[in-house]
Coordinates of C-alpha atoms in Angstrom, one line a residue:
M7 CA -20.8 -10.2 -2.4
E8 CA -20.4 -9.2 -6.1
N9 CA -22.3 -6.0 -5.5
N10 CA -20.2 -5.1 -2.5
N11 CA -17.0 -5.7 -4.6
I12 CA -18.3 -3.5 -7.4
Q13 CA -19.1 -0.8 -4.9
K14 CA -15.7 -1.1 -3.4
I15 CA -14.1 -0.7 -6.8
K16 CA -16.2 2.4 -7.6
N17 CA -15.3 4.0 -4.2
E18 CA -11.6 3.3 -4.8
N19 CA -11.7 4.8 -8.3
K20 CA -13.7 7.8 -7.1
K21 CA -11.2 8.5 -4.3
A22 CA -8.1 8.0 -6.4
G23 CA -9.7 9.8 -9.4
K24 CA -9.9 13.1 -7.5
T25 CA -6.2 13.0 -6.6
F26 CA -5.4 12.0 -10.2
M27 CA -7.3 14.9 -11.7
I28 CA -5.6 17.4 -9.3
I29 CA -2.2 16.0 -10.3
C30 CA -3.1 16.3 -14.0
I31 CA -4.2 19.9 -13.6
V32 CA -1.0 20.8 -11.6
A33 CA 1.2 19.1 -14.2
F34 CA -0.6 21.0 -17.0
I35 CA 0.0 24.3 -15.2
V36 CA 3.6 23.5 -14.4
G37 CA 4.3 22.4 -17.9
G38 CA 2.8 25.6 -19.3
V39 CA 4.8 27.8 -16.9
A40 CA 8.0 25.8 -17.7
G41 CA 7.4 26.2 -21.4
G42 CA 6.9 29.9 -21.0
V43 CA 10.0 30.3 -18.9
L44 CA 12.1 28.3 -21.4
N45 CA 10.8 30.5 -24.2
M46 CA 11.7 33.6 -22.4
A47 CA 15.1 32.1 -21.5
D48 CA 15.7 31.2 -25.1
N49 CA 15.2 34.9 -26.0
T50 CA 17.5 36.0 -23.2
F51 CA 20.4 33.6 -23.2
D52 CA 22.5 32.3 -26.1
F53 CA 21.9 28.6 -25.6
G54 CA 23.8 27.9 -28.8
S55 CA 27.0 29.3 -27.3
I56 CA 26.4 27.2 -24.1
A57 CA 25.9 24.1 -26.2
K58 CA 29.1 24.7 -28.1
M59 CA 31.0 25.3 -24.9
L60 CA 29.8 22.0 -23.5
H61 CA 30.5 20.3 -26.8
D62 CA 34.1 21.6 -26.8
M63 CA 34.7 20.7 -23.2
L64 CA 33.5 17.1 -23.9
A65 CA 35.7 17.0 -27.0
V66 CA 38.8 18.1 -25.0
W67 CA 38.3 16.2 -21.8
G68 CA 36.0 13.3 -22.6
P69 CA 38.7 10.5 -22.9
T70 CA 40.5 11.9 -19.8
A71 CA 37.2 11.9 -17.8
M72 CA 36.6 8.3 -18.9
T73 CA 40.0 7.2 -17.8
V74 CA 40.1 9.0 -14.5
L75 CA 36.5 7.9 -13.5
T76 CA 37.3 4.3 -14.5
I77 CA 40.4 4.3 -12.2
I78 CA 38.6 5.9 -9.3
L79 CA 35.6 3.5 -9.4
S80 CA 37.9 0.5 -9.9
I81 CA 39.9 1.4 -6.8
I82 CA 36.6 1.7 -4.8
G83 CA 35.4 -1.7 -6.3
F84 CA 38.6 -3.6 -5.6
A85 CA 38.8 -2.1 -2.1
K86 CA 35.3 -3.3 -1.3
V87 CA 36.2 -6.8 -2.5
G88 CA 39.2 -6.7 -0.2
Q89 CA 37.0 -5.6 2.7
A90 CA 34.6 -8.3 2.0
R91 CA 37.3 -10.9 1.9
R92 CA 38.7 -9.7 5.2
T93 CA 35.3 -9.8 6.8
F94 CA 34.7 -13.3 5.5
K95 CA 38.1 -14.5 6.8
K96 CA 37.2 -13.3 10.3
W97 CA 33.8 -15.1 10.2
D98 CA 33.5 -17.6 13.1
G99 CA 30.9 -19.7 11.3
E100 CA 27.9 -18.4 13.3
D101 CA 27.7 -14.6 13.0
E102 CA 25.2 -14.1 10.2
Q103 CA 25.7 -10.3 10.4
A104 CA 29.3 -10.7 9.3
I105 CA 28.2 -12.6 6.2
A106 CA 25.5 -10.0 5.5
K107 CA 28.2 -7.3 5.8
A108 CA 30.5 -9.1 3.4
E109 CA 27.7 -9.6 0.9
K110 CA 26.8 -5.9 1.0
Q111 CA 30.4 -5.0 0.4
L112 CA 30.4 -7.3 -2.6
G113 CA 27.2 -5.6 -3.8
V114 CA 29.0 -2.2 -3.7
A115 CA 31.9 -3.7 -5.7
L116 CA 29.5 -5.0 -8.4
L117 CA 27.7 -1.6 -8.5
M118 CA 31.1 0.0 -9.2
S119 CA 31.7 -2.4 -12.1
T120 CA 28.3 -1.4 -13.5
L121 CA 29.0 2.3 -13.2
I122 CA 32.4 1.8 -14.9
S123 CA 30.6 0.1 -17.8
I124 CA 28.0 2.9 -18.1
I125 CA 30.5 5.7 -17.8
S126 CA 33.0 4.2 -20.2
Y127 CA 30.5 3.4 -22.9
F128 CA 29.1 6.9 -22.6
F129 CA 32.4 8.7 -22.8
A130 CA 33.8 6.4 -25.5
A131 CA 30.8 7.1 -27.8
A132 CA 30.5 10.7 -26.9
S133 CA 34.2 11.5 -27.4
F134 CA 34.1 10.0 -30.8
A135 CA 30.8 11.7 -31.7
V136 CA 32.1 15.2 -30.8
G137 CA 35.4 14.7 -32.5
S138 CA 38.0 14.5 -29.7
F139 CA 40.6 13.4 -32.1
W140 CA 40.2 15.8 -35.0
I141 CA 38.2 19.0 -34.4
D142 CA 39.9 22.4 -34.2
A143 CA 38.7 23.1 -30.7
V144 CA 41.1 20.4 -29.4
P145 CA 44.8 21.3 -29.5
V146 CA 46.8 19.1 -31.9
M147 CA 48.9 17.5 -29.2
M148 CA 45.8 16.8 -27.1
R149 CA 44.2 15.0 -30.1
D150 CA 46.9 12.4 -30.0
I151 CA 46.7 12.1 -26.2
N152 CA 42.9 11.7 -26.5
L153 CA 43.2 9.0 -29.0
V154 CA 45.6 7.0 -26.7
L155 CA 43.4 7.6 -23.7
W156 CA 40.3 6.7 -25.6
F157 CA 41.7 3.4 -26.8
V158 CA 43.6 2.5 -23.6
G159 CA 40.8 3.7 -21.3
F160 CA 38.0 1.8 -23.1
V161 CA 40.0 -1.5 -23.4
G162 CA 41.2 -1.1 -19.8
C163 CA 37.7 -0.6 -18.5
L164 CA 36.5 -3.8 -20.2
V165 CA 39.4 -5.7 -18.5
L166 CA 38.8 -4.0 -15.1
I167 CA 35.1 -4.8 -15.3
T168 CA 35.7 -8.5 -16.0
V169 CA 38.4 -8.9 -13.3
L170 CA 36.3 -7.0 -10.7
Q171 CA 33.2 -9.0 -11.4
K172 CA 35.2 -12.3 -11.3
K173 CA 36.8 -11.5 -8.0
A174 CA 33.4 -10.5 -6.5
V175 CA 31.6 -13.5 -7.9
D176 CA 34.3 -15.9 -6.9
L177 CA 34.3 -14.6 -3.3
A178 CA 30.5 -14.8 -3.2
K179 CA 30.8 -18.5 -4.2
E180 CA 33.3 -19.0 -1.4
I181 CA 30.8 -17.5 1.0
N182 CA 28.0 -19.5 -0.5
P183 CA 29.4 -22.9 -1.8
E184 CA 26.0 -23.8 -3.3
K185 CA 26.3 -21.0 -5.9
N186 CA 27.0 -21.9 -9.5
G187 CA 28.2 -20.0 -12.5
S188 CA 31.3 -18.3 -13.9
V189 CA 31.4 -14.7 -15.1
Y190 CA 33.0 -16.0 -18.3
D191 CA 29.9 -18.1 -19.0
M192 CA 27.2 -16.6 -21.3
K193 CA 24.5 -18.2 -19.2
F194 CA 26.0 -17.0 -15.9
Q195 CA 22.9 -15.2 -14.7
K196 CA 20.6 -18.1 -15.4
K197 CA 22.9 -20.6 -13.6
W198 CA 23.3 -18.2 -10.7
E199 CA 19.6 -17.7 -10.3
E200 CA 19.0 -21.5 -10.5
S201 CA 21.4 -22.0 -7.6
C202 CA 19.7 -19.5 -5.4
D203 CA 17.2 -20.6 -2.7
E204 CA 13.6 -19.3 -2.6
A205 CA 14.4 -16.4 -0.2
E206 CA 17.2 -15.2 -2.5
K207 CA 15.0 -15.6 -5.6
L208 CA 12.3 -13.5 -3.9
K209 CA 14.8 -10.8 -3.1
I210 CA 16.0 -10.9 -6.8
Y211 CA 12.4 -10.5 -8.0
K212 CA 11.7 -7.7 -5.6
S213 CA 14.8 -5.9 -6.7
A214 CA 13.8 -6.4 -10.4
F215 CA 10.4 -4.9 -9.7
S216 CA 11.9 -2.0 -7.9
A217 CA 14.2 -1.5 -10.9
Y218 CA 11.2 -1.7 -13.3
K219 CA 9.4 1.0 -11.4
A220 CA 12.4 3.3 -11.1
T221 CA 13.2 2.9 -14.8
N222 CA 9.6 3.6 -15.7
S223 CA 9.7 6.8 -13.7
A224 CA 13.1 7.7 -15.2
C225 CA 11.7 7.3 -18.7
I226 CA 9.0 9.8 -18.0
V227 CA 11.4 12.3 -16.5
V228 CA 14.0 11.9 -19.3
W229 CA 11.2 12.3 -21.9
L230 CA 10.1 15.5 -20.3
A231 CA 13.7 16.8 -20.1
L232 CA 14.4 16.0 -23.7
F233 CA 11.1 17.6 -24.8
F234 CA 12.1 20.9 -23.2
L235 CA 15.7 20.6 -24.2
N236 CA 14.6 20.3 -27.8
M237 CA 13.0 23.7 -27.5
L238 CA 16.4 25.2 -26.4
F239 CA 19.0 23.3 -28.3
E240 CA 17.0 21.7 -31.2
T241 CA 18.3 18.3 -30.3
G242 CA 15.9 16.7 -32.8
V243 CA 13.5 13.8 -32.6
M244 CA 16.1 10.9 -32.3
P245 CA 16.7 11.2 -28.5
L246 CA 13.0 11.1 -27.9
V247 CA 12.7 8.1 -30.2
V248 CA 15.5 6.3 -28.3
V249 CA 13.8 6.9 -24.9
C250 CA 10.4 5.8 -26.1
V251 CA 11.9 2.6 -27.7
L252 CA 13.6 1.7 -24.5
W253 CA 10.4 2.5 -22.6
A254 CA 8.4 0.3 -24.9
V255 CA 10.9 -2.6 -24.5
L256 CA 10.6 -2.3 -20.7
Q257 CA 6.8 -2.3 -20.7
I258 CA 6.4 -5.1 -23.3
A259 CA 9.0 -7.3 -21.7
Y260 CA 7.3 -6.9 -18.3
Y261 CA 3.8 -7.7 -19.5
I262 CA 4.9 -10.6 -21.6
E263 CA 6.6 -12.1 -18.6
S264 CA 3.6 -11.3 -16.4
V265 CA 1.2 -13.4 -18.5
K266 CA 3.4 -16.5 -18.8
E267 CA 2.2 -19.6 -17.1

C-alpha cells in the first residue's frame, strides 16, 4: 500500500511538473518580451509627462471623485436595503427563495459599504499626498473647494458606511432572529459568527478561502505590475515593500490558523 501511494505521488508530480515547467518557460519569455517592449516604450514616450498629467488630474479632481463616488455607491446600497426589506415584508413564511433573494440584496448593500470605504480611504490619502489644497496646478478657488470636499466627503463616507451597515445588519437580524451582534460592537464579527449555524459557518469559511486565493493571486499580479511600472515611472521600492508585507501577512496568518488545534 505504501509503495502504491509513493508511486501515485511520483506520477502526480511528474504529470504536474511538465505543465509547471512549460508555464515557467512561457512566463520567462513573456517577461523578457514585456521588459523589452517597456524599454522601447520608455525611449519613445515621455512617461514623465504622462505621470505629471495623472498627478495633476488627481490633485484637481480627487476630492470631487471621492464625494461623487461615495454618493453614487451609497444610493445603490440604501436602495438594495430597501429592496431587501420589501422582499422580506412580502415573505409568506414558507418561500425560502424570497429569503435568499433578500439576503443577496443585503449582500450587495454590504459590498457597497466596503467599496465606499476603500474608495474614500484611497482618495482621501491620495488627494492629500498630491497636494489638492496647495499645489499650483490646482486653481486657488478649487483648492478651497477641494479642502471642503475632502473633509465633508471623508467624514460623510464614515457616517454613511456606519448607517448603511447598521441598516443591513439590523434587517438581517429581523430575517434571522437567532443572529447576534451590533455594528457598534468591536466584537461584532465574532458574535455574528458564533450565532451562525454550521451551514452558514461553512459558507463563511469557503468564502474566506476564496478570498485568500484571490488575494494571493492579486498580490502576484500587483507585484508584477509595480515591478514594470518602476521601470517606467521610477516609483521606488516602497510600493513593492508594501505589497510584499501584505502578502506575507496573508500567508503567515493563513498557515498559523491552519496548524491550530
